[in-house]
Tab-separated table of C-alpha atoms in Angstrom:
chain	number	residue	atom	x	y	z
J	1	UNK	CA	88.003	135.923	28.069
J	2	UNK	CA	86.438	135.791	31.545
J	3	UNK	CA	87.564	133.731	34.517
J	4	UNK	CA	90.463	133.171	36.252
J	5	UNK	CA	93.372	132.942	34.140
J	6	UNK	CA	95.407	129.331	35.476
J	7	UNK	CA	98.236	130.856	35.171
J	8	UNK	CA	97.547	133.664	37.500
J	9	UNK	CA	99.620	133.877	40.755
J	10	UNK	CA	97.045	132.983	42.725
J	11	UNK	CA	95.731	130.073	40.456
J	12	UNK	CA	99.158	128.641	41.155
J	13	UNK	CA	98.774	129.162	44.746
J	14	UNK	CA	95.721	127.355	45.096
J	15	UNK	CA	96.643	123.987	43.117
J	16	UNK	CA	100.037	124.181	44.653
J	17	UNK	CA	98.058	124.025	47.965
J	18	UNK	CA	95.814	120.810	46.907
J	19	UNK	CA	98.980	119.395	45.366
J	20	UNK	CA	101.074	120.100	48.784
J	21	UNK	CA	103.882	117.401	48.766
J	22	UNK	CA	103.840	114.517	51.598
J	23	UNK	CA	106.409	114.463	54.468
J	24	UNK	CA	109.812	112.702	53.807
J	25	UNK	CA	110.390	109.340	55.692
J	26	UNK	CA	112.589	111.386	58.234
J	27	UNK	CA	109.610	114.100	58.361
J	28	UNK	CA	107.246	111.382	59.415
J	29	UNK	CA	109.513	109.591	61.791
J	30	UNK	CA	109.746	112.929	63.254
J	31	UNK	CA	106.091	113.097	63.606
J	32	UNK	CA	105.790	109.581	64.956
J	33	UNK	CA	108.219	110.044	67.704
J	34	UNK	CA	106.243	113.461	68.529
J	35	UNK	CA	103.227	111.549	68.789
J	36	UNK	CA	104.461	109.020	71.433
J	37	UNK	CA	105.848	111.492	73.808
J	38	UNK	CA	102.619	113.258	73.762
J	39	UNK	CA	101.348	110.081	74.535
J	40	UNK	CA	103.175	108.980	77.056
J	41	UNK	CA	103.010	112.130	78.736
J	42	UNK	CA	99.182	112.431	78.706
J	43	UNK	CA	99.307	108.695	80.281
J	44	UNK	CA	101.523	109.633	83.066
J	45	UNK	CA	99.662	112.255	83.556
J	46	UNK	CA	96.571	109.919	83.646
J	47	UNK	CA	97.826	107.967	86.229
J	48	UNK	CA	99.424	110.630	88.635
J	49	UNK	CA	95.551	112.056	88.905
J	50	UNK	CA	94.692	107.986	89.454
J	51	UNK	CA	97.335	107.605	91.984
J	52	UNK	CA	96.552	111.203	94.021
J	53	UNK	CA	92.620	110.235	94.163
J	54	UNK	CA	93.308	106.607	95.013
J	55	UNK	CA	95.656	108.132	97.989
J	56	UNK	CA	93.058	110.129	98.645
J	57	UNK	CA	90.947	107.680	99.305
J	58	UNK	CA	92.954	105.509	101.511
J	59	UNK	CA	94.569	107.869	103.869
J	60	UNK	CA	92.524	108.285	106.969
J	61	UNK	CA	93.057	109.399	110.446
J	62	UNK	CA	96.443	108.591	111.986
J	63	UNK	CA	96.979	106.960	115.590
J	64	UNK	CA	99.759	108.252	117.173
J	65	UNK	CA	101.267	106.194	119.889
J	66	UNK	CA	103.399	107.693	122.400
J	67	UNK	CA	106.780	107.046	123.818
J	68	UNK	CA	108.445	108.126	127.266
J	69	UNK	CA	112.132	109.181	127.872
J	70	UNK	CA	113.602	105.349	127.863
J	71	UNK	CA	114.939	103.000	125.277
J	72	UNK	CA	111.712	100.323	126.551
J	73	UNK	CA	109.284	102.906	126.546
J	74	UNK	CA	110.006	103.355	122.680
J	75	UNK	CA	110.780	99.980	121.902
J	76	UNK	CA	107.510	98.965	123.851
J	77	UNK	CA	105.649	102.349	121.585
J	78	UNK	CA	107.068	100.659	118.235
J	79	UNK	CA	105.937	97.059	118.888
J	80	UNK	CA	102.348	98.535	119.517
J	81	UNK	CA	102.150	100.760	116.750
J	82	UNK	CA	103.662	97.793	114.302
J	83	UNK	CA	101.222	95.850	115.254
J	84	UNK	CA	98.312	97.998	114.675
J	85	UNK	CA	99.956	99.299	111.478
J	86	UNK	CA	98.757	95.560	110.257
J	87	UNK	CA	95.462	95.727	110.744
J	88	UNK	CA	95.533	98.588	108.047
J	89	UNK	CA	95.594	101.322	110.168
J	90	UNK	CA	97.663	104.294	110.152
J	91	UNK	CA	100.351	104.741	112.937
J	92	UNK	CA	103.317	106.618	113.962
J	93	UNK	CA	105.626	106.993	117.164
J	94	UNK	CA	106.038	110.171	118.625
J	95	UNK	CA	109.014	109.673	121.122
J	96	UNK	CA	110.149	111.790	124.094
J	97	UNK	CA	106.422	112.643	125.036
J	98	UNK	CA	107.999	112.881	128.505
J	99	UNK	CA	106.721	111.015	132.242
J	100	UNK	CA	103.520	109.671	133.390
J	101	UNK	CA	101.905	112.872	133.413
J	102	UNK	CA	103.055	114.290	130.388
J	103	UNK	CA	101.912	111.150	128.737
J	104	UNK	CA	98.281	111.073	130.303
J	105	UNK	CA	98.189	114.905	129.328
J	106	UNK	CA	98.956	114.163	125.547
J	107	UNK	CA	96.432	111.173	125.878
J	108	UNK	CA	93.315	113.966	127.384
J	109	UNK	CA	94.616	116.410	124.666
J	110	UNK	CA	94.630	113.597	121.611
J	111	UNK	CA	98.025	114.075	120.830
J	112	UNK	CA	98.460	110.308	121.584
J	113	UNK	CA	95.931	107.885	121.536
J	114	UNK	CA	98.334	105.188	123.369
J	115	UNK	CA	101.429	104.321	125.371
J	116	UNK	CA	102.881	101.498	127.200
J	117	UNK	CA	103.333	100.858	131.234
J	118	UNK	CA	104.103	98.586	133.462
J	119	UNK	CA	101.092	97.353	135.547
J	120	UNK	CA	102.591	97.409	139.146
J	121	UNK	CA	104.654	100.857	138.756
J	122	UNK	CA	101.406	102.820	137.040
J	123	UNK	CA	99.203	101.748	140.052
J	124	UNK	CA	101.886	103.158	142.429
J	125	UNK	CA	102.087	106.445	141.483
J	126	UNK	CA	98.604	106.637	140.943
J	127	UNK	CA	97.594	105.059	143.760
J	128	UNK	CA	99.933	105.105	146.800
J	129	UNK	CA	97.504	103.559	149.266
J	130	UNK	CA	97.283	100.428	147.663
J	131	UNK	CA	98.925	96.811	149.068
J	132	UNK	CA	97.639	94.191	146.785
J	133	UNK	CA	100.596	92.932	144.848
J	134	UNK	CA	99.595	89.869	143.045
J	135	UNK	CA	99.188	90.059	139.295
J	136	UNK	CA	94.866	89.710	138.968
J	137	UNK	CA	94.706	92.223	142.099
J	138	UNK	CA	97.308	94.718	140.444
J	139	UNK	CA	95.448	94.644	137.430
J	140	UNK	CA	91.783	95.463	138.927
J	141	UNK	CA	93.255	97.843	140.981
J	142	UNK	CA	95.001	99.950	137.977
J	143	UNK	CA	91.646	99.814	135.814
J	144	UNK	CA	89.817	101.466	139.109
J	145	UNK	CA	92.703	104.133	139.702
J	146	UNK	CA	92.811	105.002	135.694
J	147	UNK	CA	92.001	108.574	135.241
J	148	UNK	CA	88.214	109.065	133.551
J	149	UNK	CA	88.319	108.178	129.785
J	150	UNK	CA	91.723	105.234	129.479
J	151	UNK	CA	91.817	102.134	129.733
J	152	UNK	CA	94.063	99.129	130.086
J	153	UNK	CA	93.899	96.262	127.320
J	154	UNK	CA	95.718	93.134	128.060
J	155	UNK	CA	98.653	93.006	129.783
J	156	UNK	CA	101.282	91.360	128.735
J	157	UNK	CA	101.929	88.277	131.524
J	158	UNK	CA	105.252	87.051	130.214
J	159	UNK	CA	107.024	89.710	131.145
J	160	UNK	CA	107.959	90.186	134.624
J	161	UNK	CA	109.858	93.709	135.731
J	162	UNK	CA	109.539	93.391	139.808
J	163	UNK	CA	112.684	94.079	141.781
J	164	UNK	CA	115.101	91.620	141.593
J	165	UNK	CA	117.429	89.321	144.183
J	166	UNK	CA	120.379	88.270	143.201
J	167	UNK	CA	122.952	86.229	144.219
J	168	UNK	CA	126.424	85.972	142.268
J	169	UNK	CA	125.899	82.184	141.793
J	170	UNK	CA	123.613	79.839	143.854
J	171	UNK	CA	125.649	79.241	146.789
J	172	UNK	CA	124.655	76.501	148.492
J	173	UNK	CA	124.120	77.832	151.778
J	174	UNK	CA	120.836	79.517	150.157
J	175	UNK	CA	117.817	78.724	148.988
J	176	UNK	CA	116.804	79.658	144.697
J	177	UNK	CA	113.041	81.109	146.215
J	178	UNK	CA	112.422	83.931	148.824
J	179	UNK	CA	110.045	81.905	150.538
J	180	UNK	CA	112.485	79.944	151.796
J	181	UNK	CA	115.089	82.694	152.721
J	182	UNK	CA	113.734	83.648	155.969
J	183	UNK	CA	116.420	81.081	157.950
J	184	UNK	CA	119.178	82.837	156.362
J	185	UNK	CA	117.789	86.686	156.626
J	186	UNK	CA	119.648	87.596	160.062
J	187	UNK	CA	123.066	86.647	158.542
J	188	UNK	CA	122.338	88.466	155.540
J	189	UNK	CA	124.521	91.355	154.360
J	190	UNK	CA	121.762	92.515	151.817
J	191	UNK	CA	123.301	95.005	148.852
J	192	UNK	CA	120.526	97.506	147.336
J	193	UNK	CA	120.850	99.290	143.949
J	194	UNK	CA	119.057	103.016	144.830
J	195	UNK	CA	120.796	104.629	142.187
J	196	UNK	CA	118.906	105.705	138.285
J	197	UNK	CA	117.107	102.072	136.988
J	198	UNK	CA	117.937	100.922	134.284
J	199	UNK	CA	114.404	102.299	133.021
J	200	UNK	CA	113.887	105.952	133.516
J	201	UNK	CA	110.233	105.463	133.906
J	202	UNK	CA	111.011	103.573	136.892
J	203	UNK	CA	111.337	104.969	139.998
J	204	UNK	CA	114.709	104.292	141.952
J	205	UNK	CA	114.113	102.128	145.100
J	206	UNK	CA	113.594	103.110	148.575
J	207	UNK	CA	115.392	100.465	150.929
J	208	UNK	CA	112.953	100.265	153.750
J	209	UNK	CA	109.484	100.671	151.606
J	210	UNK	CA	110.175	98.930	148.577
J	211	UNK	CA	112.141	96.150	149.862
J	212	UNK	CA	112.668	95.721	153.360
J	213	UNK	CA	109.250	95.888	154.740
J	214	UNK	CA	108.022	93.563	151.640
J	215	UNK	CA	110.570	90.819	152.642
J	216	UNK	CA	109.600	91.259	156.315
J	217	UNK	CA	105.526	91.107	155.520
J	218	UNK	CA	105.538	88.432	153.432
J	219	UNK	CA	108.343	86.261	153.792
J	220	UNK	CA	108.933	86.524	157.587
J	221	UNK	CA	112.711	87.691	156.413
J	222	UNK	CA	114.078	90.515	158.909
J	223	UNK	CA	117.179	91.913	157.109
J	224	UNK	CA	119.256	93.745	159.826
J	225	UNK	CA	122.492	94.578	157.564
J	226	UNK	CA	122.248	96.922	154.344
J	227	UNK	CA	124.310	98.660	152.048
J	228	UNK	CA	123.153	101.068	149.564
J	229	UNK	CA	124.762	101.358	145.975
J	230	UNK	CA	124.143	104.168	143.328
J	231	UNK	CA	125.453	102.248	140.458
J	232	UNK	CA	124.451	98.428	139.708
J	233	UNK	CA	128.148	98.349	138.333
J	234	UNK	CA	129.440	99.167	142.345
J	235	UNK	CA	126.662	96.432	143.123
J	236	UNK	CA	127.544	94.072	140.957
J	237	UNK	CA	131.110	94.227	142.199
J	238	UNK	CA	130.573	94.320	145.476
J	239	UNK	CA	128.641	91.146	145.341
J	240	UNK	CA	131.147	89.150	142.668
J	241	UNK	CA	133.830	90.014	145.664
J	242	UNK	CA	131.478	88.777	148.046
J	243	UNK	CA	131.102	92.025	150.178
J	244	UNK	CA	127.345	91.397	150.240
J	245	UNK	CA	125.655	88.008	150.336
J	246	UNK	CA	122.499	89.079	147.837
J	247	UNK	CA	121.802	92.028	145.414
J	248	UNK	CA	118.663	94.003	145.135
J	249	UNK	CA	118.267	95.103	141.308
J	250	UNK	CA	115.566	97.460	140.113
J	251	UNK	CA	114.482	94.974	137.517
J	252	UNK	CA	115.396	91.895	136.270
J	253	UNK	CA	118.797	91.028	135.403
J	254	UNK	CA	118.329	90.477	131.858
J	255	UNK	CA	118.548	94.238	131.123
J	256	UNK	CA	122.103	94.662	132.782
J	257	UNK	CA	124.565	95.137	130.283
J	258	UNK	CA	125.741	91.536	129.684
J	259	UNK	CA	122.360	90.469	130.201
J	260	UNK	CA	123.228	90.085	133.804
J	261	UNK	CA	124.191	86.435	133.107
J	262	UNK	CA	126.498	86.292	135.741
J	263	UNK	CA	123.744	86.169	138.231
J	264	UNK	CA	121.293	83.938	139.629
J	265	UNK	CA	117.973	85.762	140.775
J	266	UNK	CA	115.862	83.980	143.670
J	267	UNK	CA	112.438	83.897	142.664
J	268	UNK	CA	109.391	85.427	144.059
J	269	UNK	CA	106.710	83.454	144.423
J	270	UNK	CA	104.333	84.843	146.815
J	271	UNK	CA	105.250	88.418	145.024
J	272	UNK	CA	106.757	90.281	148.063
J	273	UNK	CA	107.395	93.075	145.021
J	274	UNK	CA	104.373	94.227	143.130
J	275	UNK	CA	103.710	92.506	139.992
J	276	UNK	CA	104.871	94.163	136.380
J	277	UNK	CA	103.664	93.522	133.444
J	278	UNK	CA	104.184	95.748	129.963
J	279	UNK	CA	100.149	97.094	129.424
J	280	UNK	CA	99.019	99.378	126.678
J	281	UNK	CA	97.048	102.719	128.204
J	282	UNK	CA	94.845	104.190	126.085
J	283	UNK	CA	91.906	106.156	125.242
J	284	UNK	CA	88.758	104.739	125.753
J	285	UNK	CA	87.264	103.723	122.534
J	286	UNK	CA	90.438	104.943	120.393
J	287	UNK	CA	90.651	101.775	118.999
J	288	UNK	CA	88.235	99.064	117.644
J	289	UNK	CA	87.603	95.363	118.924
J	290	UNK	CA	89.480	94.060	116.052
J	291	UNK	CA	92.710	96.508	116.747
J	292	UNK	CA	92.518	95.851	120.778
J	293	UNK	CA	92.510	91.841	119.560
J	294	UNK	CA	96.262	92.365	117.721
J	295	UNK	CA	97.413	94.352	121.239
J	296	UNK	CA	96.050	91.315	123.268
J	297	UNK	CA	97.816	88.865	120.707
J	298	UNK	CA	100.739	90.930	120.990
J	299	UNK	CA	100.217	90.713	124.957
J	300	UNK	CA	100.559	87.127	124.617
J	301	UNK	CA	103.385	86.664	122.996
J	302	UNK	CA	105.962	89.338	124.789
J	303	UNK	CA	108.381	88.006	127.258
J	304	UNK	CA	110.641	89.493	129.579
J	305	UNK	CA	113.398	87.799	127.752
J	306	UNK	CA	111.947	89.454	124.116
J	307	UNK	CA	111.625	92.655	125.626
J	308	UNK	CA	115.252	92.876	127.066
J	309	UNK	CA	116.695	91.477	124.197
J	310	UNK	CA	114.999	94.194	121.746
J	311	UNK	CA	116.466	96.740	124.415
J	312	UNK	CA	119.847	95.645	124.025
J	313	UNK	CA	119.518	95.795	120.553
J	314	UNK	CA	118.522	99.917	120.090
J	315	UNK	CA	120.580	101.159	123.641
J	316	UNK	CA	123.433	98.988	123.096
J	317	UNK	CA	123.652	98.209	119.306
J	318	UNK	CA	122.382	101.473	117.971
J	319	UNK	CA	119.760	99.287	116.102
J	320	UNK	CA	116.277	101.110	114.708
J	321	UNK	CA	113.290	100.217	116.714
J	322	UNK	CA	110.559	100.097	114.144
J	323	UNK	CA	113.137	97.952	112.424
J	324	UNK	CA	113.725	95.556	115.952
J	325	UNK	CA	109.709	95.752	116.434
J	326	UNK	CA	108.760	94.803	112.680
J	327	UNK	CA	111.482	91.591	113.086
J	328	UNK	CA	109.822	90.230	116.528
J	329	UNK	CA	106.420	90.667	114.743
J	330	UNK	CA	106.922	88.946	111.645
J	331	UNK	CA	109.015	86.444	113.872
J	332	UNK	CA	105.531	85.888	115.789
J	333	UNK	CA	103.346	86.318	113.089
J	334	UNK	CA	101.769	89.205	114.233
């Protein structure tokens, strides 16, 4: 008889094959579970690609705005790089760039595109021949002595750093204004802080040039009796215990420890001390009209008061600055 015998080994083989049983419930819950975690797996894997090309796509180049040695020079550096960080671009604060010229050096290089000055103490150490003191002169004059390439975008006019006099209350034997001090100026034992400001960007003051010949020039007030202090805590004493009649500060007393609330500051209207306003420097054409709008709406909105409050809160309270900026924006909607 020819053909294949179905009883053969590999007759049995072959049906057994066709008649292979199906997996047991477990067997196929088995398979099931198998299945998913492929799944899943293929789907994260899906949308890690997804996520790396759409990052990809939205990183771009980073401005880098630069911070001097002082807790307002990074607090200042934070505020302006919060700002622009809103108008989608991407920012960071590089910190301890160093002084003036280490600063302008990183912004020729590119290593910064930005940093923050004050308007009045810029123009001085670029320029040391120049007089004009009043805020619209100070400003013309700093975007004339600017080194080729930066600019100046809006300054911000609510703060006011100048040199400070102080008296320990308002005594009423003196006037609250310089410009009506000059009656008093003969009798006047005048105390004068010369010692580290309160910002290290600042420089310390120089009795005769920074504030006796202003008084004299444009107030008509000829101080005859100084004494020099190296600490504004000696000053500060010396005038609570009435050892001087008036105190000279570097800055405003708001940034004293204690926000300097203890003393009464005689204004300055006529601006016998340069004006000195918080300004961003920066690259020309480092920024776009839209992202030089948010740093002239920031501009309006800073205040002396803002500024030295935000100071006390990273030297004093060990607080983060991007953390102190990002409240005072969202505080001003910025």
């Amino acid at each position: 008889m020819s053909g294949t015998d179905s009883h053969s080994p590999h007759a049995r083989g072959a049906r057994a094959a066709r008649r292979r049983p199906r997996p047991s419930a477990t067997e196929r819950k088995r398979l099931v579970r198998a299945a998913r975690t492929l799944a899943r797996g293929a789907l994260v894997a899906v949308v890690a690609v997804a996520a790396v090309a759409c990052g990809s796509e939205d990183t771009g180049p980073i401005v880098t705005v630069g911070a001097g040695d002082s807790p307002q020079s990074r607090m200042v550096a934070e505020i302006y790089a919060g700002a622009l960080a809103r108008t989608g671009l991407h920012t960071r604060v590089q910190d301890r760039v160093g002084d003036r010229t280490d600063q302008f050096a990183a912004v020729d290089s590119g290593e910064i595109a930005l940093f923050g000055d004050v308007t009045g103490d810029l123009l001085t150490a670029l320029d040391s021949t120049a007089t004009v003191t009043k805020p619209d002169a100070v400003n013309a004059a700093l975007a004339k002595a600017l080194p080729q390439g930066v600019v100046t975008s809006d300054p911000a006019d609510g703060t006011d750093l100048r040199p400070t006099i102080v008296a320990a209350s308002r005594p009423a034997t003196l006037p609250s204004s310089l410009k009506d001090l000059a009656p008093h100026c003969e009798d006047l034992i005048l105390g004068i802080d010369t010692g580290a400001p309160l910002d290290a960007q600042r420089a310390p003051l120089d009795p005769e040039r920074d504030v006796l010949t202003p008084l004299r020039t444009v107030y008509h007030c000829t101080v005859t009796r100084t004494v020099t202090f190296t600490t504004e805590a000696d000053l500060r004493k010396a005038l609570s215990e009435g050892e001087i009649h008036l105190a000279v500060l570097s800055g405003p007393p708001a940034f004293l420890p204690g926000d300097g609330a203890d003393l009464t500051p005689l204004s300055d209207p006529d601006y016998a001390f340069r004006a000195a306003m918080i300004a961003p420097i920066l690259r020309k054409s480092a920024l776009t009209d839209p992202q030089l709008r948010k740093l002239n709406y920031v501009a309006g909105e800073l205040t002396t008061t803002a500024l030295a409050d935000m100071v006390h809160q990273i030297r004093d309270q060990s607080a983060i600055p991007a953390s102190v900026a990002r409240d005072w924006l969202d505080a001003h909607a910025l």
